[in-house]
Coordinates of C-alpha atoms in Angstrom, one line a residue:
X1 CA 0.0 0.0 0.0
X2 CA 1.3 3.3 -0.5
X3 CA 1.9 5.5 2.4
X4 CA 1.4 9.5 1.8
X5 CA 4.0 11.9 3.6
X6 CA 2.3 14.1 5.6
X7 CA 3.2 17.7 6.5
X8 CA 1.2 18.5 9.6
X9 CA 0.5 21.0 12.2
X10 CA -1.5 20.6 15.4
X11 CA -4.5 22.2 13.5
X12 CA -5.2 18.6 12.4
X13 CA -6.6 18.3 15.6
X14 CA -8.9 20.6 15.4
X15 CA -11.6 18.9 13.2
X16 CA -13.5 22.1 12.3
X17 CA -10.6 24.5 11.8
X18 CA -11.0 25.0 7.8
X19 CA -7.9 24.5 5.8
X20 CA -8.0 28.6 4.7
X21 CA -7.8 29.4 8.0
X22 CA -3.8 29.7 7.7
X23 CA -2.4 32.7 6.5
X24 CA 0.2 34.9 7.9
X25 CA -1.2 37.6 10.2
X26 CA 0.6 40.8 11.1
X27 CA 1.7 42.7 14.5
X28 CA -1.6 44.8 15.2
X29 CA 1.3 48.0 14.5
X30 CA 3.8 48.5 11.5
X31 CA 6.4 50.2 11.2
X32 CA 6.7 52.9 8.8
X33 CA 9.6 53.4 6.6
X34 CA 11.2 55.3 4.1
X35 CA 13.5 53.3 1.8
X36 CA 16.2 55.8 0.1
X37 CA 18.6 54.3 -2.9
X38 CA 22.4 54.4 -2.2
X39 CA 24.0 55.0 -5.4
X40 CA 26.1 52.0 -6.5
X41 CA 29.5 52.3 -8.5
X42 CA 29.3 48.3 -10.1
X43 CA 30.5 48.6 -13.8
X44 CA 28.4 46.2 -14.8
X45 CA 25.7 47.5 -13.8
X46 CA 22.8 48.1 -16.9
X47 CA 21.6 52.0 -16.5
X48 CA 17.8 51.7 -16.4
X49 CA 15.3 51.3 -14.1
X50 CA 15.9 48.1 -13.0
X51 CA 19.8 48.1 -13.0
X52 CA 21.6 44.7 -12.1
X53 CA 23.2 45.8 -8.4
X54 CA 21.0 48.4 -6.3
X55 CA 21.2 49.2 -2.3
X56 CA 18.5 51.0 -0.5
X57 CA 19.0 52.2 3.2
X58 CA 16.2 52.4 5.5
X59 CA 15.8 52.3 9.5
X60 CA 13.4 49.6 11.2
X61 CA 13.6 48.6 14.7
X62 CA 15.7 51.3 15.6
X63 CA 18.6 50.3 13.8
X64 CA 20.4 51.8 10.3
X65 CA 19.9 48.7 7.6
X66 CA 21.8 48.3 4.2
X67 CA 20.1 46.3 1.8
X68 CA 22.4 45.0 -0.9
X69 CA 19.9 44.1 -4.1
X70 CA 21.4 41.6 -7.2
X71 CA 19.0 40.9 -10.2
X72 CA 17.9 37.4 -10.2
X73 CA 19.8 36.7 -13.5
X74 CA 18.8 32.6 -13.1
X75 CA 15.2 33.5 -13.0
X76 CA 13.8 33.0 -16.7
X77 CA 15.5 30.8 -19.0
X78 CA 16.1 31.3 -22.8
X79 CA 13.4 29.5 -24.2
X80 CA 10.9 31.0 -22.2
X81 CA 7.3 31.1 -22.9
X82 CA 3.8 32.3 -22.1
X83 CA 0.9 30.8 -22.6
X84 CA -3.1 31.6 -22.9
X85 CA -6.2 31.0 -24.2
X86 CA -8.3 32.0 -26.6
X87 CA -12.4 32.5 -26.3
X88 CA -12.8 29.3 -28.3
X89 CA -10.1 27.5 -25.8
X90 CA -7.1 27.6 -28.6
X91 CA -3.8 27.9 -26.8
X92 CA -1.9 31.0 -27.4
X93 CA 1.8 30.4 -26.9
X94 CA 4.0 33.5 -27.0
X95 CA 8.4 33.8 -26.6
X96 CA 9.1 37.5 -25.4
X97 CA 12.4 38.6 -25.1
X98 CA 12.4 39.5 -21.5
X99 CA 16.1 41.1 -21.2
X100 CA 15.2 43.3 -17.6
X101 CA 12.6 42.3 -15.1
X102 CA 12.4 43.6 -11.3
X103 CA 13.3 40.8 -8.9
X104 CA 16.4 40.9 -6.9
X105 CA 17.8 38.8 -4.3
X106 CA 20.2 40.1 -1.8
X107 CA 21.4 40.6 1.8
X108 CA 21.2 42.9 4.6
X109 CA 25.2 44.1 5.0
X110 CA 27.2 43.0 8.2
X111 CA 24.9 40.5 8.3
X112 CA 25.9 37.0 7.4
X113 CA 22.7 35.2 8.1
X114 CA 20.4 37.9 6.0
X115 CA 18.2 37.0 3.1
X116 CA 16.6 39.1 0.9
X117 CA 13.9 38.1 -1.8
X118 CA 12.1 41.6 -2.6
X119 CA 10.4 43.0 -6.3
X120 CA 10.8 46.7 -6.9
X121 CA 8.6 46.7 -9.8
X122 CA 6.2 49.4 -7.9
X123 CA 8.3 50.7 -4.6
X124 CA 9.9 47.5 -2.8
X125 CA 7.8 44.6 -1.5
X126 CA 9.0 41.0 -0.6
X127 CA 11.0 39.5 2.0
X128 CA 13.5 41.2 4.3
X129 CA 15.4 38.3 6.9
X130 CA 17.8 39.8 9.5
X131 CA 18.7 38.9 12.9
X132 CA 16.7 35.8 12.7
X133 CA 13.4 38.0 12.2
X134 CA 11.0 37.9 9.7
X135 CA 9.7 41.3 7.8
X136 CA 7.4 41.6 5.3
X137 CA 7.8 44.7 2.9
X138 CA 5.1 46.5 1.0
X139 CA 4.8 50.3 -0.4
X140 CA 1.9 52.1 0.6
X141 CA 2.6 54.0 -2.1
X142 CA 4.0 52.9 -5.5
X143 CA 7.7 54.3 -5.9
X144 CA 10.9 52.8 -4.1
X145 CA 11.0 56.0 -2.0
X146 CA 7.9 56.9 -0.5
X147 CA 6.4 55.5 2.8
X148 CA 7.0 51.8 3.0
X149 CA 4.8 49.1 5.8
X150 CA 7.0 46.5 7.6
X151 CA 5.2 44.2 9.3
X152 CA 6.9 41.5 11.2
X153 CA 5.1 38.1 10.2
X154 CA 3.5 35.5 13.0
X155 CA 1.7 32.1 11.7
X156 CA -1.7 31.4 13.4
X157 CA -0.5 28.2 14.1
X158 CA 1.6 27.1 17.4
X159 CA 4.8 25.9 16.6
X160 CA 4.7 22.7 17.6
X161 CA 2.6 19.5 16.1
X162 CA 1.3 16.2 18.4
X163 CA 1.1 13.8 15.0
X164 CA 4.3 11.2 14.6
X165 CA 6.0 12.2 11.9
X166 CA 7.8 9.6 10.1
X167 CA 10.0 10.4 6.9
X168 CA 9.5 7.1 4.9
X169 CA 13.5 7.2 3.7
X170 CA 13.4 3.8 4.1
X171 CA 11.1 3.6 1.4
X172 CA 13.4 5.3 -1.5
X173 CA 15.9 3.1 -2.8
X174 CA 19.0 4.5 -4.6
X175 CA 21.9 3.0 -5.8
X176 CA 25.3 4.0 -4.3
X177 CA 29.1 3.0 -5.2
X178 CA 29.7 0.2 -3.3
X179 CA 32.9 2.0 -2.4
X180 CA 31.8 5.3 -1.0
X181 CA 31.5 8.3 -2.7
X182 CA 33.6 8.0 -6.0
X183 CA 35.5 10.6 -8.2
X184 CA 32.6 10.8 -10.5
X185 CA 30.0 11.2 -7.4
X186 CA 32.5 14.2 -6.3
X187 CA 32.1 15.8 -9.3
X188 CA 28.3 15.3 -9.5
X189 CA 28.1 17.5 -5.9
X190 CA 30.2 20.3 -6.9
X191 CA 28.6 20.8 -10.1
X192 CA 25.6 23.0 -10.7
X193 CA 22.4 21.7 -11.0
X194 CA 19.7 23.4 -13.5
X195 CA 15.8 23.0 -13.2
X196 CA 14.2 24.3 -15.8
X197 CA 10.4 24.6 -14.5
X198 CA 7.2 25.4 -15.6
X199 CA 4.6 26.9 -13.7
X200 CA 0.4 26.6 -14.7
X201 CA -1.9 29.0 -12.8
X202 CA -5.5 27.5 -12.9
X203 CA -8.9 29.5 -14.0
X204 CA -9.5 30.1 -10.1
X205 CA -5.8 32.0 -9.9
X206 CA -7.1 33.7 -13.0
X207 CA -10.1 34.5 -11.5
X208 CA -8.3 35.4 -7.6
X209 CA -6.1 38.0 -9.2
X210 CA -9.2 40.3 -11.2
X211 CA -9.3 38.2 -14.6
X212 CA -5.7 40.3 -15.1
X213 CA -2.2 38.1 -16.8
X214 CA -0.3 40.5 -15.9
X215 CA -1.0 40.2 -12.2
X216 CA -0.8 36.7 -12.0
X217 CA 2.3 36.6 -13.7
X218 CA 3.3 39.0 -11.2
X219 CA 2.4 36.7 -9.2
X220 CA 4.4 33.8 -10.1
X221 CA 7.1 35.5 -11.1
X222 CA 7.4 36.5 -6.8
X223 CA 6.9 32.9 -5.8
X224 CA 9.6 31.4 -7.9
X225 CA 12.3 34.7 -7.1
X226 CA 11.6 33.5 -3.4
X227 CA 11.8 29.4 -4.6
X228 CA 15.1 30.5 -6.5
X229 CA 17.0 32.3 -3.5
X230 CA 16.1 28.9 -1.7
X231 CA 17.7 26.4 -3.8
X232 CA 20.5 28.4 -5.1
X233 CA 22.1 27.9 -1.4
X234 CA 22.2 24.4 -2.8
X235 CA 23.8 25.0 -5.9
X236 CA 20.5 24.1 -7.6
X237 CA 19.5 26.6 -10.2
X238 CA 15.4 27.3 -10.6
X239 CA 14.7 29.0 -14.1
X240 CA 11.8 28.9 -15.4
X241 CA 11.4 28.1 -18.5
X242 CA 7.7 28.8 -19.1
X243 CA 4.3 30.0 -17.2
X244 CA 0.8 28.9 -18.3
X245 CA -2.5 31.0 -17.4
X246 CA -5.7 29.5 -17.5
X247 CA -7.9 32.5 -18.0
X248 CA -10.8 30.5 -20.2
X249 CA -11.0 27.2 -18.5
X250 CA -9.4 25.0 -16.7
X251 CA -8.1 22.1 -19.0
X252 CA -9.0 19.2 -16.3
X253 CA -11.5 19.4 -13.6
X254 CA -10.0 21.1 -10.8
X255 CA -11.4 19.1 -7.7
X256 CA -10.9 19.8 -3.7
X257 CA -8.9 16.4 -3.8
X258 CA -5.3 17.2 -3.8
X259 CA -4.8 13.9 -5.0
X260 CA -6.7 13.8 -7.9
X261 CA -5.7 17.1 -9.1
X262 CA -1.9 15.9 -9.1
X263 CA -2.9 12.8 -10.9
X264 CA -4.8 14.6 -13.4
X265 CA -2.1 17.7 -13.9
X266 CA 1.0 15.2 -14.4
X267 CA -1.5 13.2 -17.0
X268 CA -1.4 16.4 -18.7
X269 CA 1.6 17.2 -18.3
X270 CA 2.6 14.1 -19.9
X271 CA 0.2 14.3 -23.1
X272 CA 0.2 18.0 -23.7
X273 CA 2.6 19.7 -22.2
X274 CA 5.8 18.0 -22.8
X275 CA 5.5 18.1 -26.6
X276 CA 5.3 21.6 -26.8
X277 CA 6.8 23.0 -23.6
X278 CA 9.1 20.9 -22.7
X279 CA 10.6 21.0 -18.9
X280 CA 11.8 19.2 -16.2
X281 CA 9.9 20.2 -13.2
X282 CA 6.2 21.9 -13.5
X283 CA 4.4 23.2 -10.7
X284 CA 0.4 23.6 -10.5
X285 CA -0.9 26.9 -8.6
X286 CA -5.2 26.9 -7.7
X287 CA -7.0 29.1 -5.3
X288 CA -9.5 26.0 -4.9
X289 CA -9.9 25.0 -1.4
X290 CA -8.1 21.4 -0.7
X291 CA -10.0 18.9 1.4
X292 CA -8.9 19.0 5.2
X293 CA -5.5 20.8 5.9
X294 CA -3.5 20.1 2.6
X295 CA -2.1 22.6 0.9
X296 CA 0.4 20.8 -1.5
X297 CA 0.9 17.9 -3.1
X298 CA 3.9 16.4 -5.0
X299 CA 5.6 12.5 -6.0
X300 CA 8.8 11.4 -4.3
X301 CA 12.3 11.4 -6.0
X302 CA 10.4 11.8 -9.4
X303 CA 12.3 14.6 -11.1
X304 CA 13.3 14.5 -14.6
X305 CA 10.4 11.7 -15.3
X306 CA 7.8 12.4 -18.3
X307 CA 4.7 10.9 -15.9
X308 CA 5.5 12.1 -12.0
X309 CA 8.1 15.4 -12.0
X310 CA 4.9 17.3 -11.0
X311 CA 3.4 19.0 -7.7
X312 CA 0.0 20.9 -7.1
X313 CA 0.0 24.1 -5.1
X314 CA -2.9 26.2 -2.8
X315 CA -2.1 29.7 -3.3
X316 CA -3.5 29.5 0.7
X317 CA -1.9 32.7 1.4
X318 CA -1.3 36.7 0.7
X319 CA 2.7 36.8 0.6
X320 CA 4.2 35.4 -2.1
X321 CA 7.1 33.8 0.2
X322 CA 4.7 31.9 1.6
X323 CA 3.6 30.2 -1.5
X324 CA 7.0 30.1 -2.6
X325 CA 8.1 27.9 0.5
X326 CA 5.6 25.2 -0.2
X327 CA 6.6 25.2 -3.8
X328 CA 9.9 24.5 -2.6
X329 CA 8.9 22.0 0.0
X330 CA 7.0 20.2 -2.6
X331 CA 9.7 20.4 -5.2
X332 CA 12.1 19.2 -2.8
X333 CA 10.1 15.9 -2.6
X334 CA 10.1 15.8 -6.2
X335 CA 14.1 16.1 -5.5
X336 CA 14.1 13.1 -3.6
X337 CA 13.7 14.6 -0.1
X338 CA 11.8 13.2 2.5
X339 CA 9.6 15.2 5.7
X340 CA 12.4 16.1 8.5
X341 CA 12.4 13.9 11.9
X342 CA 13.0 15.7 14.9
X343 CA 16.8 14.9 14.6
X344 CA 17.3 16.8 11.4
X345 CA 18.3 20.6 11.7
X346 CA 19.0 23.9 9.5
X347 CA 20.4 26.5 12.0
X348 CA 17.2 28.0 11.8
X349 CA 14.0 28.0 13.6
X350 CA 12.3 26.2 10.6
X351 CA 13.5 24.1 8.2
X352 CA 12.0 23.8 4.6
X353 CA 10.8 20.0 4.6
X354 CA 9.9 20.8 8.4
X355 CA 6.7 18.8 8.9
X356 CA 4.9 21.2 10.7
X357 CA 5.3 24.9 10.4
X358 CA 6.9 27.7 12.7
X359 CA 6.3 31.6 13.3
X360 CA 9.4 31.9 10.5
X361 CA 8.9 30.9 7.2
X362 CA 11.7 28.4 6.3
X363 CA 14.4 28.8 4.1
X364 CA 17.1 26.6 4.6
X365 CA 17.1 22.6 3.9
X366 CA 18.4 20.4 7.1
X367 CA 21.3 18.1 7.0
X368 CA 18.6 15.3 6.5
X369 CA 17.2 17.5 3.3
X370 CA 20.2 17.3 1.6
X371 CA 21.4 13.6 2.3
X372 CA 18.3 12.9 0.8
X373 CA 19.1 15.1 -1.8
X374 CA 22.7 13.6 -2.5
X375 CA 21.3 10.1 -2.7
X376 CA 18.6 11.2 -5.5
X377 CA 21.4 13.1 -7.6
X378 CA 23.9 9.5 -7.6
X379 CA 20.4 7.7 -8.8
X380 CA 19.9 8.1 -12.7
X381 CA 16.8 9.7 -12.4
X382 CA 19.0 12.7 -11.9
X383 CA 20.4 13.3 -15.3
X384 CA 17.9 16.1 -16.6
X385 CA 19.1 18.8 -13.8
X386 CA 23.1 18.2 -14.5
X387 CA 22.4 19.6 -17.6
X388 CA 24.5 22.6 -18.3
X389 CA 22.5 24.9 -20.1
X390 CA 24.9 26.7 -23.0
X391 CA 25.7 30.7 -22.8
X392 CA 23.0 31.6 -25.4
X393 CA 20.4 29.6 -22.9
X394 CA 20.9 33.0 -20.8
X395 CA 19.1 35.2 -22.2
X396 CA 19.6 37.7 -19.6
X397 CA 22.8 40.8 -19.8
X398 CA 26.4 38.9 -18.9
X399 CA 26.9 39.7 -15.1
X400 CA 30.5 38.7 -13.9
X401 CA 29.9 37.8 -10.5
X402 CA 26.7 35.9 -10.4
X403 CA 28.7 32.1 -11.2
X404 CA 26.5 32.0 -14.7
X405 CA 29.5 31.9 -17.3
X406 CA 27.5 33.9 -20.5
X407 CA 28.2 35.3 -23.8
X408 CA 31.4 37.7 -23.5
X409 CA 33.1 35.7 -20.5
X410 CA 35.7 32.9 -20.0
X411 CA 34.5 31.8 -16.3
X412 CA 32.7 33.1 -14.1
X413 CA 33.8 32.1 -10.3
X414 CA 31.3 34.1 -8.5
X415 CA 32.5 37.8 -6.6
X416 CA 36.2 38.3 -5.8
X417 CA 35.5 37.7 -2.3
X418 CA 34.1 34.5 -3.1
X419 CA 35.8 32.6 -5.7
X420 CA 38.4 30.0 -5.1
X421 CA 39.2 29.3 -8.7
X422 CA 42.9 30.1 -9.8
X423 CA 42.6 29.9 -13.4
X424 CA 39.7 33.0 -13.0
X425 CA 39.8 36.9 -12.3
X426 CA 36.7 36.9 -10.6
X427 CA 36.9 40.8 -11.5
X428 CA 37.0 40.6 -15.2
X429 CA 35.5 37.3 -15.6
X430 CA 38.6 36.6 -18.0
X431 CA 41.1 34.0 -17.8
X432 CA 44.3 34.4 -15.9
X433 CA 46.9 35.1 -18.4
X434 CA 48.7 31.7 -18.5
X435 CA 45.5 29.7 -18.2
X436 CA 43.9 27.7 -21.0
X437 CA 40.7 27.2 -18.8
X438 CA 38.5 27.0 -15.9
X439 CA 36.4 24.5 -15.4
X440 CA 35.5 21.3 -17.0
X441 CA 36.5 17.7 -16.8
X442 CA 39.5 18.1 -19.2
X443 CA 40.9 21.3 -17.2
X444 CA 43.8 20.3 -15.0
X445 CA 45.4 22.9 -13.6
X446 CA 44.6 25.7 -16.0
X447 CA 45.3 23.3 -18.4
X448 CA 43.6 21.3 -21.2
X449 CA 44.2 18.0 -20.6
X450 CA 46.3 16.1 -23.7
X451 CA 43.8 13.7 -26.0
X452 CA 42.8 10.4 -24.9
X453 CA 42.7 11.0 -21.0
X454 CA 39.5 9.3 -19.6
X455 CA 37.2 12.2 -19.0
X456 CA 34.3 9.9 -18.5
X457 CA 34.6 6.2 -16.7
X458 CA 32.0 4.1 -18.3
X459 CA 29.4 3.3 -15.4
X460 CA 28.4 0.0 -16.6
X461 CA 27.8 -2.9 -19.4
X462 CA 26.0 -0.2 -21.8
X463 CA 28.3 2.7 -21.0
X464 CA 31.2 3.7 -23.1
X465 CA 34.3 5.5 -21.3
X466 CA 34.7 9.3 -23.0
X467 CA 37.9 10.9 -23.8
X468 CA 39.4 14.7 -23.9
X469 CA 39.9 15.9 -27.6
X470 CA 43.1 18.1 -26.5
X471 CA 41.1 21.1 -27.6
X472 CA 37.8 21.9 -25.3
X473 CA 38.0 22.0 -21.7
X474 CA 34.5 20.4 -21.7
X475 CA 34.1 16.5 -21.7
X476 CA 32.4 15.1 -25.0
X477 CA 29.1 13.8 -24.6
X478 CA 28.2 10.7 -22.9
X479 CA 28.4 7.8 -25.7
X480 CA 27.1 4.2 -24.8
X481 CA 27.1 0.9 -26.1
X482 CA 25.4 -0.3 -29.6
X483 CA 21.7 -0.8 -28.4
X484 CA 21.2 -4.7 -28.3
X485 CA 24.8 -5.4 -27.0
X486 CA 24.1 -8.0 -24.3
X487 CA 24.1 -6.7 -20.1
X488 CA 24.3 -7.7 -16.8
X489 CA 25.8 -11.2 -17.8
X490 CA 23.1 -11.6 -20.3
X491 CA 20.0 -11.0 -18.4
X492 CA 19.4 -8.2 -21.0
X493 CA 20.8 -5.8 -24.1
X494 CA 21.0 -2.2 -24.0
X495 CA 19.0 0.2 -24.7
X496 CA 19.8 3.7 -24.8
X497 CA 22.5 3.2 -22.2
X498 CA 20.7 1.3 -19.9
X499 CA 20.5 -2.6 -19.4
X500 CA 16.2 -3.4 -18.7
X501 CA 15.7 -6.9 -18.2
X502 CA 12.8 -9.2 -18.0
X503 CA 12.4 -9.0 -14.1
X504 CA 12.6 -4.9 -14.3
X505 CA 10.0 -4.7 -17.1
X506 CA 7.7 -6.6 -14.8
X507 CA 8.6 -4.8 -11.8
X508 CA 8.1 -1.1 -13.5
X509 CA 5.1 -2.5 -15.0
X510 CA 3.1 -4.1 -12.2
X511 CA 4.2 -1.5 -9.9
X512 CA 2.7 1.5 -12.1
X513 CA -1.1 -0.3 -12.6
X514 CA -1.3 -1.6 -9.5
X515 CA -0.3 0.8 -6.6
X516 CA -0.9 -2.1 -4.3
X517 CA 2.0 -3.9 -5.0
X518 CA 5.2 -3.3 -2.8
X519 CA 8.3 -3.5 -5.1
X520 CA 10.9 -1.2 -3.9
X521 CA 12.4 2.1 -6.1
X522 CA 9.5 1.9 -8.3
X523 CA 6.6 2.2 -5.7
X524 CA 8.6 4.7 -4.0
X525 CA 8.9 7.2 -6.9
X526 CA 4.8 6.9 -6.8
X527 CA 4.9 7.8 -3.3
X528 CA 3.0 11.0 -3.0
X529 CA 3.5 13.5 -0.2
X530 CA 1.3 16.2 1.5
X531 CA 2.3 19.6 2.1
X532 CA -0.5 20.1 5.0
X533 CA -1.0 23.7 7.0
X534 CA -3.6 23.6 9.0

């Protein structure tokens, strides 16, 4: 049988309590302030009015606060998209060229443990973390420096939950080196990791936000700036590469069942979608109501899968963070991870695959998050998200500094207080005079490595070893064995680089039509786990 994961709160117990009832409530006073930009002397910086670096000073709680503002460079990807609907339901799909958008991420200065996720698209408005407190930013009127509300944000909820909550790890099997974390396993955690997802606002979002695109895109476009600034402390890049409004009809019945709706999404998905959007990751927003306390809804360790990389979301909340943390929290299932235990920490007060909820929103992933993260990127159903996207799938201005290597630079090793890479000027984004590269698997030492060295061990029977050309610092691509060469001591021929047999056939098979049967990896990719508030 399969077992949901269940995110609860001690609202469960309350049989009555309506699943709407959690929101984030404010302080009965906040605190006015008046934001005033610092001007900024980064070169690269884009004159406009949204210019890539920009600092604001303000006071709140009686203290002087810096806020240091980056463009979120990594939030739209090349081949992004918009799609809506005609009268007669015909899908309109359209490609703008989005070169400058509003959405920064930042910090507060001298304060290491900061976060910023804010949009200054009309006056600021987002997320402001410092000191271990939680603000919540909004103009009360519409330019940057005009009065500005702060409200310090307090969940309705108390922060503690009476239901057992069991993580099911057990349950997900992946396939480790026998002998510990090899060389290729190294390079699989230092390397950055690229989801390119696509987000579908339902007729009811459509409906929520005054029949208006524009403001639902605004919408979404908040959510996944605050999802982004999450998973980039994980070296996981969130781009997305499309958004989908609804504004005729839904295109399945959307139901109070959180269940059926992610059934019926990832069936779309899967028929329609893919063909002509495709992704690796989409994520399902509805203002409908979900049955009991759930809020969210998303498979197990299913990324980078046609049928199951999915997750429904309730927009259950005003501020956009808040959405934005369950999307993460449900995408991190997708990623493999399970619901914390009580023995899993972040440093923080709230962890994002917390199983119950705290007065801070969560933005870090526990120690537990991202072991179960590790295993799911050694499993192969990891391969779509160590992808790396090529300079021209950037479509936004080259910023040295921001670890993207784009169109006019040779490397790109972060800020010159943080890069560690020798063969980089982390100020120019050029290479050091006597290097030849960067980065790559045939770059040794600033080097390229001479032709023949192994790049690329072969993993198994249907995978071929890869070699450096002597020219590129980047490994050739993967090459495997002639389909029908015979595996796993003959129990079955390649395919596409992988060796099905007889016995996996049946247990894939068996395991998708009939939920009830417990067969290990495949049953637990069809696992599907609750986001619940209460």
């Amino acid at each position: 049988m399969l077992l949901p994961l269940l995110l609860l709160t001690a609202g469960l117990l309350l049989p009555h309590q309506p699943a709407a009832s959690l929101k984030l409530t404010f302080e009965p006073y906040y605190e006015v302030v008046f934001p005033k930009k610092i001007d900024t002397q980064y070169k690269r910086d884009v004159q406009g009015k949204y210019p890539d670096v920009l600092q604001y000073g303000l006071h709140l709680g009686g203290k002087h606060l810096v806020l240091h503002l980056e463009k979120n460079e990594d939030l739209l990807s090349a081949n992004y998209t918009e799609t809506y609907y005609l009268p007669d339901g015909t899908p309109v799909t359209t490609s703008p060229k989005i070169q400058h958008h509003c959405y920064y991420q930042g910090n507060v200065k001298n304060d290491n443990g900061s976060l910023l996720s804010l949009s200054t698209c009309s006056g600021l408005s987002g997320l402001i973390q410092t000191e271990g407190q939680m603000y919540l930013i909004e103009p009360l009127k519409e330019t940057d420096s005009e009065a500005h509300a702060v409200y310090e944000a307090q969940m309705e909820i108390p922060k503690t939950c009476g239901v057992d909550n069991t993580t099911y790890r057990k349950e997900i099997v992946v396939k480790k080196s026998r002998s510990g974390t090899s060389a290729e396993q190294q390079k699989i955690l230092k390397a950055q990791k690229y989801v390119h997802l696509y987000v579908v606002a339902d007729n009811s979002m459509f409906v929520k936000y005054n029949r208006s695109i524009p403001i639902v895109k605004t919408r979404i476009y908040e959510i996944i700036n605050f999802v982004n600034v999450v998973y980039k402390a994980i070296n996981t890049f969130v781009a997305l590469t499309g958004i989908e409004v609804w504004n005729v009809s839904d295109q399945f019945k959307v139901v109070t069942s959180a269940a059926q709706n992610l059934g019926a999404f990832s069936d779309w998905r899967k028929n329609v979608l893919l063909s002509r959007n495709p992704n690796d990751n989409a994520q399902f927003l509805t203002n409908t109501d979900f049955d009991g306390a759930t809020v969210g809804l998303a498979f197990v360790a299913s990324m980078c899968t046609d049928s199951q990389s999915a997750g429904v979301n309730q927009d259950h909340s005003e501020p956009s963070i808040a959405i934005g943390a369950t999307v993460a929290h449900e995408m991190g299932h997708n990623l493999g991870m399970n619901h914390d235990s009580n023995s899993c920490s972040c440093g923080a007060n709230s962890c994002i695959m917390a199983p119950d909820l705290s007065n801070n929103m969560p933005r870090l992933f526990s120690k537990c998050s991202l072991q179960n993260y590790q295993d799911f990127l050694f499993s192969q159903m990891s391969q779509c998200i160590l992808i790396v996207p090529p300079k021209e799938d950037i479509i936004a201005p080259a910023v040295c500094g921001n670890k993207f290597t784009e169109i006019g630079e040779d490397c790109d090793c972060g800020t010159v207080e943080e890069c560690t890479n020798p063969c980089c000027d982390a100020a120019t984004c050029k290479l050091m005079p006597t290097a030849k590269c960067a980065e790559g698997e045939c770059c040794d030492n600033c080097q390229i490595k001479k032709p023949g060295d192994v790049c690329r061990a072969a993993k198994d029977d249907c995978d071929l070893a890869d070699f450096c050309d002597g020219m590129s610092p980047v490994c050739p691509s993967d090459r495997f064995s002639v389909n029908g060469s015979p595996c796993k001591n003959g129990q079955g021929y390649c395919f596409n680089g992988r060796c099905p047999t007889h016995q996996s056939q049946f247990t894939t098979l068996w395991s998708v039509k009939n939920p009830n049967i417990s067969t290990g990896e495949s049953v637990a990719l069809r696992i599907p786990s609750l986001l619940t508030h209460s």
